[in-house]
Amino acid sequence: MSISPHDERFMAAAIRLSRAHLGRTASNPSVGCLIVKDGVIVGQAVTAIGGRPHAEPQALAEAGERARGATAYVTLEPCSHHGKTPPCAEALIAYGVARVVISVTDPDPRVSGRGISMLRDAGIEVDAGVLEADGRRALAGYLTRQTKNRPYVTLKLAVSADGMIGRQGEGQVAITGPEARAEVQALRAETDAILVGIGTAISDDPLLTVRTPGLEAYSPVRIVLDPALALPLTSKLVATAREVPVILVASEDVSPLGSEGGTPPTVSDIDSRRTALEAAGVEIVYCNPYHPEVLLPALATRGISSLLVEGGAKTAKLFLQAGLVDRIQLYQAPVVIGEGGIESPLQATDIPSGFAHRGTHMFGADRLDEYEREN
């Protein structure tokens, strides 16, 4: 059967549904599934928070007997292997669906193509690649971790009208308005982890949590590039480490901080600081903080599929120069910082080559331009 506008309409709905649990399904992808019978949705689901159960068995259970002879729209190829749950392909077969429409085939070697083969061997019609570009965008974190062994990296920058991202010695400076800040909170809620450099952590003393009412439980893991364990024990990050995880990435040899922030403590200070940080619930990972090509695979082994880089200028440059940014979210605000400003490492006029402009959105007086790396 050829792909129809109805197929695209239902797949678009499944992709929208899949985004509901981004950043909340642990190492599993957030997948959307619709069961459609005679043009009517009779079952729908998204991968459960925590990663299980998967979308397909939930949607099938909702459809019940109406699933027999129906069409299933799934954003990712149904799994075919026995893990902690039975294969989703088996569930689709058992419920008697007549057709399965897939957006993206799964690169996981345990699944890739096998789910489709299992369905076809059972006499089920399968069509794949429907709205694939949109499906891949929604599954970007999972797909990047599977194919590149690292998280999908988003760099977010808020830049003033005079090209600054802050002001020296003043901590957090509000550049964007409340509408844009609310959008960033939503982005944090659908991201597995958020990362800043130690300079930002010290000067801004940020929480890096999600503060939107109702979404507080979806705060990402907070990561600080902190080579010499300089994060103050009195910081908000340390104070809340038992509520929302904090990971400090320290140098294997506890190297000096250099220009990123302050004078390194002595060896004895480092030992006592390490003990105090760990007692507060902070996790310390020893991996060169300024080699993201090493750090990112280490995060991937922890099931982190998406990473938001929020600050500051040195950290943004680090990831850009390493070629490890997949998406850029550039907010431009009408405010002027003036004297003492910290220059942005990136402007709309010097987006690196290899990035495509994906859209412009207005949030109050602030403009968001989004760029995505072209593979």
CSV table of C-alpha atoms in Angstrom, one decimal:
chain,number,residue,atom,x,y,z
A,1,MET,CA,0.0,0.0,0.0
A,2,SER,CA,1.3,3.5,-0.8
A,3,ILE,CA,1.7,6.1,1.8
A,4,SER,CA,-1.4,8.3,2.1
A,5,PRO,CA,-2.0,11.8,3.5
A,6,HIS,CA,-3.8,10.0,6.3
A,7,ASP,CA,-0.7,8.0,7.1
A,8,GLU,CA,1.3,11.3,7.4
A,9,ARG,CA,-1.4,12.9,9.5
A,10,PHE,CA,-1.5,10.0,12.0
A,11,MET,CA,2.3,9.7,12.1
A,12,ALA,CA,2.6,13.5,12.8
A,13,ALA,CA,0.2,12.9,15.7
A,14,ALA,CA,2.4,10.0,17.0
A,15,ILE,CA,5.5,12.1,16.7
A,16,ARG,CA,3.9,14.9,18.7
A,17,LEU,CA,2.8,12.4,21.3
A,18,SER,CA,6.4,11.0,21.5
A,19,ARG,CA,7.7,14.4,22.6
A,20,ALA,CA,5.6,14.3,25.7
A,21,HIS,CA,8.2,12.2,27.6
A,22,LEU,CA,11.5,13.4,26.2
A,23,GLY,CA,14.1,13.4,28.9
A,24,ARG,CA,12.0,11.2,31.1
A,25,THR,CA,12.4,7.7,29.8
A,26,ALA,CA,15.9,6.9,31.1
A,27,SER,CA,18.1,5.2,28.5
A,28,ASN,CA,15.1,4.2,26.4
A,29,PRO,CA,13.8,6.4,23.6
A,30,SER,CA,10.5,8.2,24.0
A,31,VAL,CA,8.3,6.6,21.3
A,32,GLY,CA,4.8,7.4,20.3
A,33,CYS,CA,2.3,4.8,19.1
A,34,LEU,CA,-1.3,5.2,17.7
A,35,ILE,CA,-3.6,2.3,16.9
A,36,VAL,CA,-6.1,3.4,14.2
A,37,LYS,CA,-9.2,1.5,13.1
A,38,ASP,CA,-11.4,2.7,10.2
A,39,GLY,CA,-9.8,6.2,10.5
A,40,VAL,CA,-10.4,6.5,14.2
A,41,ILE,CA,-7.7,6.4,16.9
A,42,VAL,CA,-8.6,3.5,19.3
A,43,GLY,CA,-5.4,3.4,21.3
A,44,GLN,CA,-2.5,5.7,21.9
A,45,ALA,CA,0.5,5.8,24.2
A,46,VAL,CA,4.0,7.1,24.7
A,47,THR,CA,6.9,5.3,26.4
A,48,ALA,CA,6.3,5.4,30.1
A,49,ILE,CA,8.3,7.6,32.4
A,50,GLY,CA,11.4,5.6,33.4
A,51,GLY,CA,11.4,3.8,30.0
A,52,ARG,CA,8.9,1.0,30.7
A,53,PRO,CA,6.4,-0.1,29.6
A,54,HIS,CA,7.0,0.7,25.9
A,55,ALA,CA,4.5,2.6,23.9
A,56,GLU,CA,3.2,-0.3,21.8
A,57,PRO,CA,1.9,-2.6,24.5
A,58,GLN,CA,0.2,0.3,26.3
A,59,ALA,CA,-1.5,1.5,23.1
A,60,LEU,CA,-2.6,-2.1,22.2
A,61,ALA,CA,-4.0,-2.6,25.7
A,62,GLU,CA,-6.1,0.6,25.3
A,63,ALA,CA,-7.4,-0.6,21.9
A,64,GLY,CA,-8.1,-4.1,23.1
A,65,GLU,CA,-10.1,-6.1,20.5
A,66,ARG,CA,-10.3,-3.1,18.3
A,67,ALA,CA,-6.6,-3.6,17.5
A,68,ARG,CA,-7.4,-6.6,15.3
A,69,GLY,CA,-7.2,-5.5,11.7
A,70,ALA,CA,-6.1,-2.0,12.7
A,71,THR,CA,-3.1,0.0,11.7
A,72,ALA,CA,-0.4,0.9,14.2
A,73,TYR,CA,1.6,4.1,13.7
A,74,VAL,CA,5.0,3.9,15.6
A,75,THR,CA,7.7,6.5,15.6
A,76,LEU,CA,10.5,3.9,16.0
A,77,GLU,CA,10.8,0.4,14.7
A,78,PRO,CA,9.2,-2.0,17.3
A,79,CYS,CA,11.8,-3.9,19.2
A,80,SER,CA,12.3,-7.6,18.4
A,81,HIS,CA,14.5,-8.8,21.2
A,82,HIS,CA,13.7,-10.0,24.7
A,83,GLY,CA,15.1,-7.6,27.3
A,84,LYS,CA,13.4,-6.6,30.5
A,85,THR,CA,10.1,-6.6,28.6
A,86,PRO,CA,8.9,-8.9,25.7
A,87,PRO,CA,9.4,-7.7,22.2
A,88,CYS,CA,6.9,-5.1,21.0
A,89,ALA,CA,6.8,-6.7,17.6
A,90,GLU,CA,5.4,-9.8,19.3
A,91,ALA,CA,2.7,-7.8,21.0
A,92,LEU,CA,1.6,-6.3,17.6
A,93,ILE,CA,1.4,-9.7,16.1
A,94,ALA,CA,-0.5,-11.2,19.1
A,95,TYR,CA,-3.1,-8.4,18.9
A,96,GLY,CA,-3.7,-9.1,15.2
A,97,VAL,CA,-2.9,-5.7,13.7
A,98,ALA,CA,-3.0,-5.7,9.9
A,99,ARG,CA,-0.5,-3.0,9.2
A,100,VAL,CA,2.4,-1.2,10.9
A,101,VAL,CA,3.6,2.2,9.8
A,102,ILE,CA,7.0,3.3,11.1
A,103,SER,CA,8.8,6.6,11.0
A,104,VAL,CA,12.4,5.6,11.8
A,105,THR,CA,14.1,2.2,11.7
A,106,ASP,CA,16.1,1.4,14.9
A,107,PRO,CA,19.9,1.6,14.6
A,108,ASP,CA,20.2,-0.6,17.7
A,109,PRO,CA,21.9,-3.8,16.3
A,110,ARG,CA,19.6,-5.9,18.4
A,111,VAL,CA,16.6,-4.5,16.5
A,112,SER,CA,17.7,-2.9,13.2
A,113,GLY,CA,15.5,-4.4,10.6
A,114,ARG,CA,14.6,-7.4,12.8
A,115,GLY,CA,11.4,-5.9,14.1
A,116,ILE,CA,10.2,-5.2,10.5
A,117,SER,CA,11.2,-8.7,9.4
A,118,MET,CA,9.3,-10.3,12.4
A,119,LEU,CA,6.2,-8.4,11.5
A,120,ARG,CA,6.3,-9.2,7.8
A,121,ASP,CA,7.0,-12.8,8.5
A,122,ALA,CA,3.7,-12.8,10.5
A,123,GLY,CA,1.9,-11.5,7.4
A,124,ILE,CA,1.6,-7.9,8.6
A,125,GLU,CA,2.1,-5.2,6.1
A,126,VAL,CA,4.9,-2.8,7.0
A,127,ASP,CA,5.7,0.7,5.7
A,128,ALA,CA,8.7,2.5,7.0
A,129,GLY,CA,10.2,6.0,6.6
A,130,VAL,CA,7.0,8.0,7.0
A,131,LEU,CA,7.9,11.6,8.1
A,132,GLU,CA,11.3,10.2,8.8
A,133,ALA,CA,13.0,13.6,9.1
A,134,ASP,CA,10.5,14.7,11.7
A,135,GLY,CA,10.8,11.4,13.5
A,136,ARG,CA,14.5,11.5,13.6
A,137,ARG,CA,14.4,15.0,15.0
A,138,ALA,CA,12.1,13.8,17.8
A,139,LEU,CA,14.4,10.8,18.5
A,140,ALA,CA,17.6,12.8,18.0
A,141,GLY,CA,19.0,12.0,21.5
A,142,TYR,CA,18.5,8.3,21.3
A,143,LEU,CA,19.7,8.0,17.7
A,144,THR,CA,22.9,10.0,18.4
A,145,ARG,CA,23.7,7.8,21.4
A,146,GLN,CA,23.2,4.7,19.4
A,147,THR,CA,25.1,5.8,16.3
A,148,LYS,CA,27.8,8.1,17.7
A,149,ASN,CA,28.2,6.8,21.2
A,150,ARG,CA,27.5,10.2,22.8
A,151,PRO,CA,24.5,12.4,23.7
A,152,TYR,CA,22.9,14.8,21.3
A,153,VAL,CA,24.3,18.2,22.3
A,154,THR,CA,22.2,21.5,22.3
A,155,LEU,CA,24.0,24.7,22.9
A,156,LYS,CA,21.8,27.5,24.2
A,157,LEU,CA,22.9,31.1,24.2
A,158,ALA,CA,21.1,34.3,25.2
A,159,VAL,CA,22.8,37.3,23.6
A,160,SER,CA,22.1,41.0,24.2
A,161,ALA,CA,21.7,43.6,21.5
A,162,ASP,CA,25.4,44.5,21.9
A,163,GLY,CA,26.6,40.9,21.6
A,164,MET,CA,27.1,40.0,25.3
A,165,ILE,CA,26.0,37.1,27.3
A,166,GLY,CA,26.5,38.7,30.8
A,167,ARG,CA,28.5,41.2,32.7
A,168,GLN,CA,31.8,40.6,34.5
A,169,GLY,CA,31.5,40.2,38.3
A,170,GLU,CA,27.7,40.5,38.4
A,171,GLY,CA,26.5,36.9,38.5
A,172,GLN,CA,23.3,36.1,36.6
A,173,VAL,CA,22.2,38.9,34.4
A,174,ALA,CA,18.7,38.7,32.9
A,175,ILE,CA,19.0,39.1,29.2
A,176,THR,CA,15.8,37.5,27.9
A,177,GLY,CA,12.3,38.2,29.1
A,178,PRO,CA,9.9,35.8,31.0
A,179,GLU,CA,8.4,34.2,27.8
A,180,ALA,CA,11.8,33.1,26.6
A,181,ARG,CA,12.9,32.0,30.0
A,182,ALA,CA,9.8,29.8,30.2
A,183,GLU,CA,10.7,28.2,26.9
A,184,VAL,CA,14.1,27.4,28.3
A,185,GLN,CA,12.6,25.8,31.3
A,186,ALA,CA,10.5,23.5,28.9
A,187,LEU,CA,13.7,22.6,27.1
A,188,ARG,CA,15.4,21.7,30.3
A,189,ALA,CA,12.5,19.4,31.2
A,190,GLU,CA,12.9,17.4,28.0
A,191,THR,CA,16.7,17.1,28.3
A,192,ASP,CA,18.6,14.4,30.2
A,193,ALA,CA,21.4,16.6,31.5
A,194,ILE,CA,22.5,20.2,31.6
A,195,LEU,CA,26.2,21.3,31.7
A,196,VAL,CA,28.0,24.5,32.7
A,197,GLY,CA,31.7,25.4,33.4
A,198,ILE,CA,33.0,26.1,36.9
A,199,GLY,CA,33.3,29.8,36.1
A,200,THR,CA,29.5,30.0,35.5
A,201,ALA,CA,28.8,27.8,38.5
A,202,ILE,CA,30.8,30.1,40.8
A,203,SER,CA,29.8,33.5,39.4
A,204,ASP,CA,26.1,32.8,38.9
A,205,ASP,CA,25.5,30.2,41.6
A,206,PRO,CA,22.7,28.7,39.5
A,207,LEU,CA,20.2,25.9,40.4
A,208,LEU,CA,19.9,24.6,36.8
A,209,THR,CA,16.6,23.0,37.7
A,210,VAL,CA,13.2,23.1,36.1
A,211,ARG,CA,11.0,25.6,38.0
A,212,THR,CA,7.9,25.5,35.8
A,213,PRO,CA,5.0,24.5,38.1
A,214,GLY,CA,4.2,20.8,37.5
A,215,LEU,CA,7.5,20.1,35.8
A,216,GLU,CA,9.9,20.3,38.8
A,217,ALA,CA,10.3,16.6,39.0
A,218,TYR,CA,11.8,16.5,35.4
A,219,SER,CA,14.9,18.6,36.2
A,220,PRO,CA,17.9,17.2,34.3
A,221,VAL,CA,21.1,15.8,35.8
A,222,ARG,CA,23.4,18.8,36.5
A,223,ILE,CA,27.0,18.6,35.3
A,224,VAL,CA,29.8,21.1,36.1
A,225,LEU,CA,33.2,21.1,34.4
A,226,ASP,CA,35.2,21.5,37.6
A,227,PRO,CA,38.8,20.4,37.2
A,228,ALA,CA,40.0,21.3,40.7
A,229,LEU,CA,36.8,20.7,42.7
A,230,ALA,CA,36.3,24.4,43.2
A,231,LEU,CA,32.5,24.3,43.4
A,232,PRO,CA,31.7,26.1,46.7
A,233,LEU,CA,30.2,23.8,49.4
A,234,THR,CA,27.7,26.6,50.0
A,235,SER,CA,26.5,26.7,46.4
A,236,LYS,CA,22.9,26.0,45.4
A,237,LEU,CA,24.0,23.0,43.4
A,238,VAL,CA,25.7,21.3,46.4
A,239,ALA,CA,22.8,22.2,48.7
A,240,THR,CA,20.3,20.5,46.4
A,241,ALA,CA,22.5,17.6,45.2
A,242,ARG,CA,20.4,15.0,47.1
A,243,GLU,CA,17.2,16.3,45.4
A,244,VAL,CA,18.5,16.6,41.8
A,245,PRO,CA,21.8,14.8,40.8
A,246,VAL,CA,25.0,16.8,40.5
A,247,ILE,CA,28.1,15.5,38.7
A,248,LEU,CA,31.4,17.3,38.9
A,249,VAL,CA,33.8,16.5,36.1
A,250,ALA,CA,37.3,16.8,37.7
A,251,SER,CA,40.7,16.4,36.2
A,252,GLU,CA,42.3,13.0,36.7
A,253,ASP,CA,45.3,14.8,38.2
A,254,VAL,CA,43.2,17.7,39.7
A,255,SER,CA,44.9,20.2,37.4
A,256,PRO,CA,44.8,24.0,38.0
A,257,LEU,CA,41.7,25.9,37.0
A,258,GLY,CA,43.5,28.3,34.7
A,259,SER,CA,41.3,31.0,33.3
A,260,GLU,CA,38.1,29.2,34.1
A,261,GLY,CA,37.9,30.4,37.6
A,262,GLY,CA,40.1,31.2,40.6
A,263,THR,CA,43.2,29.7,42.3
A,264,PRO,CA,43.2,25.9,42.9
A,265,PRO,CA,43.1,24.7,46.4
A,266,THR,CA,46.0,22.8,48.0
A,267,VAL,CA,46.1,19.0,47.9
A,268,SER,CA,44.9,18.7,51.5
A,269,ASP,CA,42.1,21.1,50.7
A,270,ILE,CA,41.1,19.0,47.7
A,271,ASP,CA,40.9,15.9,49.8
A,272,SER,CA,38.7,17.5,52.4
A,273,ARG,CA,36.6,19.2,49.7
A,274,ARG,CA,36.1,15.9,47.9
A,275,THR,CA,34.9,14.3,51.2
A,276,ALA,CA,32.5,17.1,51.9
A,277,LEU,CA,31.1,17.2,48.4
A,278,GLU,CA,30.5,13.5,48.3
A,279,ALA,CA,28.9,13.7,51.8
A,280,ALA,CA,26.5,16.2,50.4
A,281,GLY,CA,25.5,13.8,47.6
A,282,VAL,CA,27.6,15.2,44.8
A,283,GLU,CA,29.1,12.6,42.4
A,284,ILE,CA,32.6,13.2,41.1
A,285,VAL,CA,33.8,11.8,37.8
A,286,TYR,CA,37.5,11.9,36.9
A,287,CYS,CA,37.7,12.7,33.2
A,288,ASN,CA,39.5,15.6,31.6
A,289,PRO,CA,36.8,18.2,31.6
A,290,TYR,CA,38.2,20.0,28.6
A,291,HIS,CA,38.1,17.0,26.3
A,292,PRO,CA,34.5,16.7,25.4
A,293,GLU,CA,35.3,13.9,22.9
A,294,VAL,CA,36.2,11.8,26.0
A,295,LEU,CA,33.5,13.1,28.3
A,296,LEU,CA,30.5,12.7,26.1
A,297,PRO,CA,31.0,8.9,25.5
A,298,ALA,CA,31.3,8.6,29.3
A,299,LEU,CA,28.0,10.3,29.7
A,300,ALA,CA,26.4,8.0,27.1
A,301,THR,CA,27.4,4.9,29.1
A,302,ARG,CA,25.2,6.4,31.9
A,303,GLY,CA,22.2,6.4,29.6
A,304,ILE,CA,22.4,10.2,29.0
A,305,SER,CA,21.1,10.8,25.5
A,306,SER,CA,20.6,14.5,25.4
A,307,LEU,CA,22.8,17.3,26.9
A,308,LEU,CA,22.1,21.0,27.1
A,309,VAL,CA,25.2,23.2,27.3
A,310,GLU,CA,24.1,26.5,29.0
A,311,GLY,CA,27.3,28.3,30.0
A,312,GLY,CA,29.5,30.1,29.9
A,313,ALA,CA,31.5,31.5,27.0
A,314,LYS,CA,34.6,29.2,27.4
A,315,THR,CA,32.5,26.1,27.7
A,316,ALA,CA,30.4,27.1,24.6
A,317,LYS,CA,33.6,27.6,22.7
A,318,LEU,CA,35.0,24.2,23.9
A,319,PHE,CA,32.1,22.3,22.4
A,320,LEU,CA,31.9,24.4,19.2
A,321,GLN,CA,35.6,24.0,18.5
A,322,ALA,CA,35.4,20.3,19.1
A,323,GLY,CA,32.6,20.0,16.5
A,324,LEU,CA,30.3,18.3,19.1
A,325,VAL,CA,27.3,20.6,19.0
A,326,ASP,CA,24.3,19.2,17.2
A,327,ARG,CA,21.8,22.1,17.7
A,328,ILE,CA,22.2,25.7,18.5
A,329,GLN,CA,19.4,27.7,20.1
A,330,LEU,CA,20.4,31.4,19.9
A,331,TYR,CA,18.2,33.9,21.7
A,332,GLN,CA,18.7,37.5,20.8
A,333,ALA,CA,17.3,40.2,23.1
A,334,PRO,CA,16.9,44.0,22.8
A,335,VAL,CA,18.6,44.7,26.1
A,336,VAL,CA,22.0,46.4,26.1
A,337,ILE,CA,24.7,45.2,28.6
A,338,GLY,CA,27.3,47.9,27.9
A,339,GLU,CA,30.6,48.3,29.7
A,340,GLY,CA,32.0,45.2,31.4
A,341,GLY,CA,30.0,42.8,29.2
A,342,ILE,CA,31.1,39.2,28.5
A,343,GLU,CA,31.2,38.8,24.7
A,344,SER,CA,29.2,36.0,23.2
A,345,PRO,CA,31.2,33.2,21.6
A,346,LEU,CA,28.6,33.1,18.8
A,347,GLN,CA,26.5,35.6,16.9
A,348,ALA,CA,23.8,35.0,14.2
A,349,THR,CA,26.3,36.3,11.7
A,350,ASP,CA,29.0,33.7,12.4
A,351,ILE,CA,27.1,30.4,12.8
A,352,PRO,CA,29.6,27.6,12.0
A,353,SER,CA,29.5,26.0,8.6
A,354,GLY,CA,27.5,22.7,8.5
A,355,PHE,CA,24.5,24.1,10.4
A,356,ALA,CA,21.1,24.7,8.7
A,357,HIS,CA,18.7,27.3,10.0
A,358,ARG,CA,15.6,25.5,11.2
A,359,GLY,CA,13.3,28.3,12.2
A,360,THR,CA,12.7,31.6,14.0
A,361,HIS,CA,10.4,32.1,16.9
A,362,MET,CA,9.4,35.2,18.9
A,363,PHE,CA,9.0,35.0,22.7
A,364,GLY,CA,7.9,38.5,23.7
A,365,ALA,CA,10.5,40.9,22.5
A,366,ASP,CA,13.1,38.1,22.2
A,367,ARG,CA,14.0,36.2,19.0
A,368,LEU,CA,15.0,32.6,19.0
A,369,ASP,CA,16.9,31.2,15.9
A,370,GLU,CA,17.4,27.5,15.8
A,371,TYR,CA,20.2,25.8,13.9
A,372,GLU,CA,20.8,22.1,13.4
A,373,ARG,CA,23.9,20.3,12.2
A,374,GLU,CA,23.4,18.8,8.7
A,375,ASN,CA,24.5,15.2,8.7
